[in-house]
Short mmCIF file of C-alpha atoms and ligand atoms in Angstrom, two decimals:
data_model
loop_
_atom_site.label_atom_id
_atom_site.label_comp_id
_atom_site.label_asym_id
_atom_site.label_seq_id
_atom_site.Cartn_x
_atom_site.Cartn_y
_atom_site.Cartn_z
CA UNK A 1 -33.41 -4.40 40.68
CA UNK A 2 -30.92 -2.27 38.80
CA UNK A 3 -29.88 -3.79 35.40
CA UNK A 4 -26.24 -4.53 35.72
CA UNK A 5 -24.12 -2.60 32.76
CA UNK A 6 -20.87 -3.22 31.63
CA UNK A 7 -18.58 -0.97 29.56
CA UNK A 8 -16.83 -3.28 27.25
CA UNK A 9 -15.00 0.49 25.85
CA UNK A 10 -11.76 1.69 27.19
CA UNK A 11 -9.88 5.21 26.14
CA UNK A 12 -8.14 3.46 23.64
CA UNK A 13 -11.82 3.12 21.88
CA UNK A 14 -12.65 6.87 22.01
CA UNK A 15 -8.75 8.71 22.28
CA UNK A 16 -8.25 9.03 18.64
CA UNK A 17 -11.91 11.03 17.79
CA UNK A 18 -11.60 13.10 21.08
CA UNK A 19 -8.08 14.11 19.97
CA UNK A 20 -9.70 14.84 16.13
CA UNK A 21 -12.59 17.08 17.66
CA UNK A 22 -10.26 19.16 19.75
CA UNK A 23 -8.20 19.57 16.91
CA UNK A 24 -11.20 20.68 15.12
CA UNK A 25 -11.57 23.19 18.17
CA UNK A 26 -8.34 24.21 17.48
CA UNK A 27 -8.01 25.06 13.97
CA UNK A 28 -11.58 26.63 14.02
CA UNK A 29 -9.46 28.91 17.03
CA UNK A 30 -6.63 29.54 14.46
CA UNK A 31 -8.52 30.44 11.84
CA UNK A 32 -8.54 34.17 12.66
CA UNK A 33 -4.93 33.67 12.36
CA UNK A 34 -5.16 32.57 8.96
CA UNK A 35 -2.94 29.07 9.65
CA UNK A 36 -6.31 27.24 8.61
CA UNK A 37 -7.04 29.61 5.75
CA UNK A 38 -3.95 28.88 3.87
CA UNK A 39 -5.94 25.55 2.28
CA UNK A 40 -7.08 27.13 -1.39
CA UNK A 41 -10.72 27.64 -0.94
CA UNK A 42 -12.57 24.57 -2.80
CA UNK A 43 -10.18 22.40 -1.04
CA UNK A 44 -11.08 23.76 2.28
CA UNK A 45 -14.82 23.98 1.78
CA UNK A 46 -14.82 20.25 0.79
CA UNK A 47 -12.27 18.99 3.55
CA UNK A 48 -14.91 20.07 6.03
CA UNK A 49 -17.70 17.41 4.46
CA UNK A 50 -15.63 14.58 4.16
CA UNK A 51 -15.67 12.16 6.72
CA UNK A 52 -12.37 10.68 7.84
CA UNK A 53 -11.63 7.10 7.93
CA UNK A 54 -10.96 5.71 11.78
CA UNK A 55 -7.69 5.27 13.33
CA UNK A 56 -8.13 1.87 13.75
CA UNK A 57 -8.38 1.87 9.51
CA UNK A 58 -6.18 4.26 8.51
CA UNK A 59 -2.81 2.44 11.09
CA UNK A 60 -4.04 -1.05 10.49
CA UNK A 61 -4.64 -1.38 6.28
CA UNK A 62 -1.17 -0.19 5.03
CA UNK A 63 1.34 -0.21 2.26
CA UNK A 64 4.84 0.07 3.49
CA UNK A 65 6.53 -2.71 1.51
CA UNK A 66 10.14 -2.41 3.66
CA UNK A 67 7.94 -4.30 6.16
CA UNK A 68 6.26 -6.55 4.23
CA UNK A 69 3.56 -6.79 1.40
CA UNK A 70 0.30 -7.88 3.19
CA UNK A 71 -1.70 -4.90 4.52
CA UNK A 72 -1.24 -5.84 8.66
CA UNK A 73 2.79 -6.27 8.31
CA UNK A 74 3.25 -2.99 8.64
CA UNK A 75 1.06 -2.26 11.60
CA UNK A 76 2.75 -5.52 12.71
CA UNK A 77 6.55 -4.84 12.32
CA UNK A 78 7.22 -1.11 11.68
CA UNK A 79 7.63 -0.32 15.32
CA UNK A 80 11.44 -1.66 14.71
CA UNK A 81 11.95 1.36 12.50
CA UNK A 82 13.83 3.98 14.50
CA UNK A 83 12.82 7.58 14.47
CA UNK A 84 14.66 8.88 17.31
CA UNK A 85 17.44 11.85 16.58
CA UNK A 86 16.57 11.49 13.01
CA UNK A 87 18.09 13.64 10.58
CA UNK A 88 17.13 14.57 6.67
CA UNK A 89 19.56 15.28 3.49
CA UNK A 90 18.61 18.28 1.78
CA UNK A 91 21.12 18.50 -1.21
CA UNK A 92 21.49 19.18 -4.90
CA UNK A 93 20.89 22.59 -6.52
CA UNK A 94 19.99 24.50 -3.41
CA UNK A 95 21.45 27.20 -1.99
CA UNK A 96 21.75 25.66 2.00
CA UNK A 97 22.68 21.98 1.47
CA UNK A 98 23.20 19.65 4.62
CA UNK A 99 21.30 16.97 6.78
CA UNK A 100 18.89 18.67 9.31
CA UNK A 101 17.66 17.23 12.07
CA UNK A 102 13.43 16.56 11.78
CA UNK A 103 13.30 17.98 15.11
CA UNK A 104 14.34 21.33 14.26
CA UNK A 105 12.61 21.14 10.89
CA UNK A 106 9.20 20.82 12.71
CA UNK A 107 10.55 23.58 14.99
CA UNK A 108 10.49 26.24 12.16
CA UNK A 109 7.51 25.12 9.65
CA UNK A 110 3.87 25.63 10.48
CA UNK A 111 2.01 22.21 11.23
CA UNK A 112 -1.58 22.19 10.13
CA UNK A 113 -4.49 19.67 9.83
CA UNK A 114 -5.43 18.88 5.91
CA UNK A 115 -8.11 16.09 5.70
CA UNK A 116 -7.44 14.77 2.48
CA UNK A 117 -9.16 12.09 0.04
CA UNK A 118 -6.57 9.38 -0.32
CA UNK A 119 -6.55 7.00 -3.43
CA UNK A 120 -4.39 3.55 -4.13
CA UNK A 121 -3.58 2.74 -7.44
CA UNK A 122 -4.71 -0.83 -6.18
CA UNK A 123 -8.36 1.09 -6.65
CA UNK A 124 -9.13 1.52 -2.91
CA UNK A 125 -9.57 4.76 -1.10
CA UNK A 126 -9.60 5.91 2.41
CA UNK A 127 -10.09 9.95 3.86
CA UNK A 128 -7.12 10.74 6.64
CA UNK A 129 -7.03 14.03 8.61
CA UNK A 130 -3.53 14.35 8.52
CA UNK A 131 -1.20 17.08 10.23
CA UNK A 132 2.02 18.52 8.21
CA UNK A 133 3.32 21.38 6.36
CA UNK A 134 3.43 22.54 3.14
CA UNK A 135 6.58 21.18 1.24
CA UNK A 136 7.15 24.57 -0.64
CA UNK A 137 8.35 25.86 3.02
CA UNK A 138 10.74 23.76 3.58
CA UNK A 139 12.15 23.64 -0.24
CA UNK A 140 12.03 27.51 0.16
CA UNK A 141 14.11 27.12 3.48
CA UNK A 142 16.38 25.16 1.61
CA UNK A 143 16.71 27.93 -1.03
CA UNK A 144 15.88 26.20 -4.29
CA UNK A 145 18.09 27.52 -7.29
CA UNK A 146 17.14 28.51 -10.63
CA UNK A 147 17.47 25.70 -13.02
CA UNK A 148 16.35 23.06 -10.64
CA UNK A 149 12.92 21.32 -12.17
CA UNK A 150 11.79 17.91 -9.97
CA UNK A 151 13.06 17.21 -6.36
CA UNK A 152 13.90 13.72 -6.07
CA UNK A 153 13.12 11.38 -2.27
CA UNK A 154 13.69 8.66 -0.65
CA UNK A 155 13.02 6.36 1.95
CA UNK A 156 15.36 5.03 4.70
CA UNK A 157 17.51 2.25 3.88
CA UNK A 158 17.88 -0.11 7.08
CA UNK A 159 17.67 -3.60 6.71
CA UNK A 160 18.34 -4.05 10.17
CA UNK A 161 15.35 -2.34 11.15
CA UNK A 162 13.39 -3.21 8.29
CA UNK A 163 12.48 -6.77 7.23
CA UNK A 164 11.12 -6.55 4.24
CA UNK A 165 14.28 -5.34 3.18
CA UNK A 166 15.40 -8.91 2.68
CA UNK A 167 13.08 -9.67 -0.33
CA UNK A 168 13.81 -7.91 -3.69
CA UNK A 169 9.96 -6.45 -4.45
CA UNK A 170 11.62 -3.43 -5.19
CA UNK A 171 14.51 -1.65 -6.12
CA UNK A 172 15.83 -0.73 -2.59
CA UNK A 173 15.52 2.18 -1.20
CA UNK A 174 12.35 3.13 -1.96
CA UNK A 175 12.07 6.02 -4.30
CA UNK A 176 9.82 9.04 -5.47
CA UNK A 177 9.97 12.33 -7.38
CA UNK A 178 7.90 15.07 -8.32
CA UNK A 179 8.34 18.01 -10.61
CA UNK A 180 9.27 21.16 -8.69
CA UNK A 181 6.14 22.74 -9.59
CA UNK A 182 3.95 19.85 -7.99
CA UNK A 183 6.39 19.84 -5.22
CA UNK A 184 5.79 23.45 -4.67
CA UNK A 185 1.84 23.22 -4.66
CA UNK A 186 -0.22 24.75 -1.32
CA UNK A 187 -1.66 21.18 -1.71
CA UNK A 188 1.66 18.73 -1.10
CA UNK A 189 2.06 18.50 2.22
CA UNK A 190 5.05 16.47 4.29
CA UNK A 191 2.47 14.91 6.90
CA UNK A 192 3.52 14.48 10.74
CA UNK A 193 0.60 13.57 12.29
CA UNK A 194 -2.67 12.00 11.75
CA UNK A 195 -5.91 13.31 13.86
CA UNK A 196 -3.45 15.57 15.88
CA UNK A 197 -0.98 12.36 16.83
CA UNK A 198 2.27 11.71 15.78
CA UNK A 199 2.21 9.68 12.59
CA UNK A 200 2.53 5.92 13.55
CA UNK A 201 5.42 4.39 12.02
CA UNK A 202 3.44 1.86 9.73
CA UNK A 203 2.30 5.50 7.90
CA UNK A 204 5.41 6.87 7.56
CA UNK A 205 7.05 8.18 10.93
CA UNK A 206 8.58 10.67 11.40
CA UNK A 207 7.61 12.86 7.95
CA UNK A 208 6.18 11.44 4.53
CA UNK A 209 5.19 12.70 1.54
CA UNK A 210 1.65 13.27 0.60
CA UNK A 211 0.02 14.39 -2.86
CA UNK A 212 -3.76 13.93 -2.72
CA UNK A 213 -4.12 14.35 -6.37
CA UNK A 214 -1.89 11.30 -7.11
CA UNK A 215 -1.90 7.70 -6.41
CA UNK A 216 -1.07 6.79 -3.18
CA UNK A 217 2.14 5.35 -3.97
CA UNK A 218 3.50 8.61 -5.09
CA UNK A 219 3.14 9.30 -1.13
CA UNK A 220 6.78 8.19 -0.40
CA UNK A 221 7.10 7.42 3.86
CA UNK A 222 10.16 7.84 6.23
CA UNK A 223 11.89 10.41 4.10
CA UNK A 224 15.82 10.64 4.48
CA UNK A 225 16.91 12.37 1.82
CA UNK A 226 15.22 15.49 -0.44
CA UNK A 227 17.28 16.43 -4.08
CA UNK A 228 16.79 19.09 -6.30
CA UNK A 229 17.91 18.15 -9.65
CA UNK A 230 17.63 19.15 -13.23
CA UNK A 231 15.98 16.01 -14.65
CA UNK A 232 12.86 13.30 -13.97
CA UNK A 233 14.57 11.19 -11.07
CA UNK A 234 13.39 7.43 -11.09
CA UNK A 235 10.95 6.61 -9.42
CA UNK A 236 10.53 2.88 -7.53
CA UNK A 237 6.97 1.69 -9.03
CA UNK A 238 8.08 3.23 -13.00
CA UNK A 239 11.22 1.13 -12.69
CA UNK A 240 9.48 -2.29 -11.28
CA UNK A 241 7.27 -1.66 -13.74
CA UNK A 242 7.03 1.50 -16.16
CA UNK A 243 3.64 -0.07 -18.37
CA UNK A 244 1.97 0.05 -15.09
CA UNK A 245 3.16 2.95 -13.34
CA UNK A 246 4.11 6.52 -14.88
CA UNK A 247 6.00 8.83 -13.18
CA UNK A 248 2.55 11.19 -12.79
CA UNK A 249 0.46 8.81 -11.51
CA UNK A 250 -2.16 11.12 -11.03
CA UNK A 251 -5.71 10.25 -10.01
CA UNK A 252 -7.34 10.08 -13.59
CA UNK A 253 -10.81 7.77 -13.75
CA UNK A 254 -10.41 7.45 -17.66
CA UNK A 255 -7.12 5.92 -17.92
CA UNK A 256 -7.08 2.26 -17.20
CA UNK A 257 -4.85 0.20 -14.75
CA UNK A 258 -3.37 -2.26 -18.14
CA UNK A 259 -4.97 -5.24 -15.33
CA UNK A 260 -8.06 -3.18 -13.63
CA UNK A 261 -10.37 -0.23 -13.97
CA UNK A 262 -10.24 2.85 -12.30
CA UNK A 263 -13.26 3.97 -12.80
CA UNK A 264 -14.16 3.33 -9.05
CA UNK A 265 -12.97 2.67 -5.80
CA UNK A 266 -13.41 0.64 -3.14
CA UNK A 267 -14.22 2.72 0.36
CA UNK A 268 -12.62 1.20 2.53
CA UNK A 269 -14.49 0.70 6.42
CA UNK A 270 -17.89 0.63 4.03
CA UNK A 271 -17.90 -3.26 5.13
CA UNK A 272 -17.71 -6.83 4.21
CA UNK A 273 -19.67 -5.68 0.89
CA UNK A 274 -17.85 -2.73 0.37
CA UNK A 275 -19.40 0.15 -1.11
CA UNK A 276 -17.62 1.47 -4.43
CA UNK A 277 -17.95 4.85 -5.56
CA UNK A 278 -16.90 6.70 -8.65
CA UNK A 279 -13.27 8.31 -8.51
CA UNK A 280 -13.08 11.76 -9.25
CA UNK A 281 -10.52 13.17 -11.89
CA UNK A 282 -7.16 14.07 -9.93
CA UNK A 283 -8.98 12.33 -7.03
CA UNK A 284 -11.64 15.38 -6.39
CA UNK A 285 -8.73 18.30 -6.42
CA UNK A 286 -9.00 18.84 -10.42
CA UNK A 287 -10.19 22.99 -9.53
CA UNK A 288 -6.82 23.25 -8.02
CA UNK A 289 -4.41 20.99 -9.76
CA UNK A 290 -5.82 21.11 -13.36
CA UNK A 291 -3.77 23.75 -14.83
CA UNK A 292 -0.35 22.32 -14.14
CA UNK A 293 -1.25 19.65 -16.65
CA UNK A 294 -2.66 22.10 -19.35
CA UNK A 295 -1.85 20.87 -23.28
CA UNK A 296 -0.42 17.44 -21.51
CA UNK A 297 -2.03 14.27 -22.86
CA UNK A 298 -3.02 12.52 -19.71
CA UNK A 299 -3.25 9.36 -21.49
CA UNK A 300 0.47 9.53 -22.71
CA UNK A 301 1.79 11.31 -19.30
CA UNK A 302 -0.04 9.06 -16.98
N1 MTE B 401 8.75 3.88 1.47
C1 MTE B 401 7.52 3.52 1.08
N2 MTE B 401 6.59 4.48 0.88
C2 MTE B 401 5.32 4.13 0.48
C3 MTE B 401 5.01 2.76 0.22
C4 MTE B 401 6.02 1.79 0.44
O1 MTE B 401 5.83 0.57 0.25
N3 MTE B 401 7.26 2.21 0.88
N4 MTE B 401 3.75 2.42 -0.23
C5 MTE B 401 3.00 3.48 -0.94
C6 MTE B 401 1.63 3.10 -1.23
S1 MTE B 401 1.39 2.00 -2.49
C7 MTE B 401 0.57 3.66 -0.59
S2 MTE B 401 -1.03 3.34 -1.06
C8 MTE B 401 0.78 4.56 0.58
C9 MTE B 401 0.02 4.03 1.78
O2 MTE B 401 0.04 4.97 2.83
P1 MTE B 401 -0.71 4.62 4.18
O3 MTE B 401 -0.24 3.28 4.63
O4 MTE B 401 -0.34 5.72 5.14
O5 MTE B 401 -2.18 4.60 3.89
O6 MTE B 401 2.15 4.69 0.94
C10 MTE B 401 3.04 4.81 -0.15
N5 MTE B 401 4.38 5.10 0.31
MO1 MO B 402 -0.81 2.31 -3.16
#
């Protein structure tokens, strides 16, 4: 008698690491073109070993605070969040100020993939293929002047949309800021996508920050307004609490959380026992990030 078999897996199951391999396909395609070249070289040799995190992990273990603090409220309540027809201040010392619409943003910047090593400063760590552009594109489309040194973002600011709103964890909106040389670095990216998808809203929908070399919180989401100014802008976590959080933040093993180590990190998706492993200084990207720290005391500047 034939055995009976069921499939207990649907497309849902398989979608999201079909879509990652033909992107693969793709960007091995591109190459020639020299899209996928324009990673620096150690960066690109390593993205190709690591071995992303699922979908299922990276959209359902998330730190969006305007939705909530637990990890599932995001992937619970951000689909309130409204990313239709939405539209991004570019202001301060550039030479083409105004509010642009994402759409026609995306329309003029060249999207890649970038699977990047991504590190909490709550000591856990997941790798995400994402999909975005370089930042330095659209700050040069903006025309940054001479004189400007950190661009300043934030997050949008709709309580109507966005429960956790209502509780004062934070200093609403949600702030971040980098100085203009980080900003300008091959390696930040404004990500759009993860494994060739639109970026869920619980990551960050439409377009979000991301620095791989810095703690994830640095990583600002839902960005609705980009500044170039002449000074360190505040940033959310330095002003909830500036013992705990510099305005650097970057991935640095040696320099203790004041309550926890972070000398490891906790892979997450290793299971219920989780496997640690050691994190690497500026999170594995120190070959290409190093220098713009050169004579700073990391200890100090943290
Ligand atoms: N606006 C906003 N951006 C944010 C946060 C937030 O609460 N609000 N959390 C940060 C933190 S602490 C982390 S670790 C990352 C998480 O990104 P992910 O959910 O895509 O993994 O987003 C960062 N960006
Ligand atoms: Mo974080």
């Amino acid at each position: 008698m034939a055995q009976r078999w069921t499939n207990d897996l649907t497309w849902n199951d398989v979608t999201p690491e079909a879509a990652y391999l033909n992107r693969r396909q793709l960007m091995a395609g591109v190459a020639g073109l020299g899209l996928a070249a324009a990673l620096p070289g150690a960066a690109r040799a390593e993205a190709d070993a690591l071995e992303p995190n699922t979908w299922e992990e990276i959209t359902q273990y998330n730190n969006y605070y305007e939705f909530g603090t637990r990890k599932e409220d995001p992937a619970r309540y951000a689909d309130s969040l409204i990313t239709e027809d939405w539209e991004v201040v570019i202001d301060g010392m550039v030479d083409n100020p105004g509010t642009y619409k994402f759409d026609d943003i995306l329309a003029k910047m060249t999207v890649e993939e970038r699977i990047y090593r991504f590190r909490c400063v709550e000591a856990w760590s997941m790798v995400i293929p994402w999909n975005g552009f370089e930042l330095a594109d659209l700050l040069e489309m903006a025309g940054v002047q001479d004189g400007a040194t950190h661009v300043a973002f934030q997050t949008a600011n709709r309580p109507d949309q966005m429960p956790g709103l209502a509780y004062p964890v934070l200093d609403w909106p949600y702030v971040e800021g980098l100085r203009l040389d980080e900003a300008m670095h091959p390696l930040t990216i404004m990500a759009t996508g993860i494994y060739g998808k639109p970026i869920p809203n619980q990551n960050g929908a439409p377009m979000r920050l991301v620095v791989p070399w810095k703690y994830g919180f640095k990583s600002i989401k839902s960005i609705v307004r980009i500044s170039l100014v002449d000074k360190e802008p505040p940033t959310s976590w330095n002003k909830a609490n500036g013992r705990e959080y510099g305005f650097y933040s970057n991935v640095n093993p040696n320099v203790d959380h004041p309550r926890w180590s972070q000398a490891t990190e906790r892979v997450i998706g290793s299971g219920l026992f989780a496997k640690r492993k050691p994190t690497l200084m500026f999170n594995g990207y120190e070959e290409e990030v190093a220098s713009l720290y050169e004579g700073m005391d990391l200890s100090k500047s943290y």
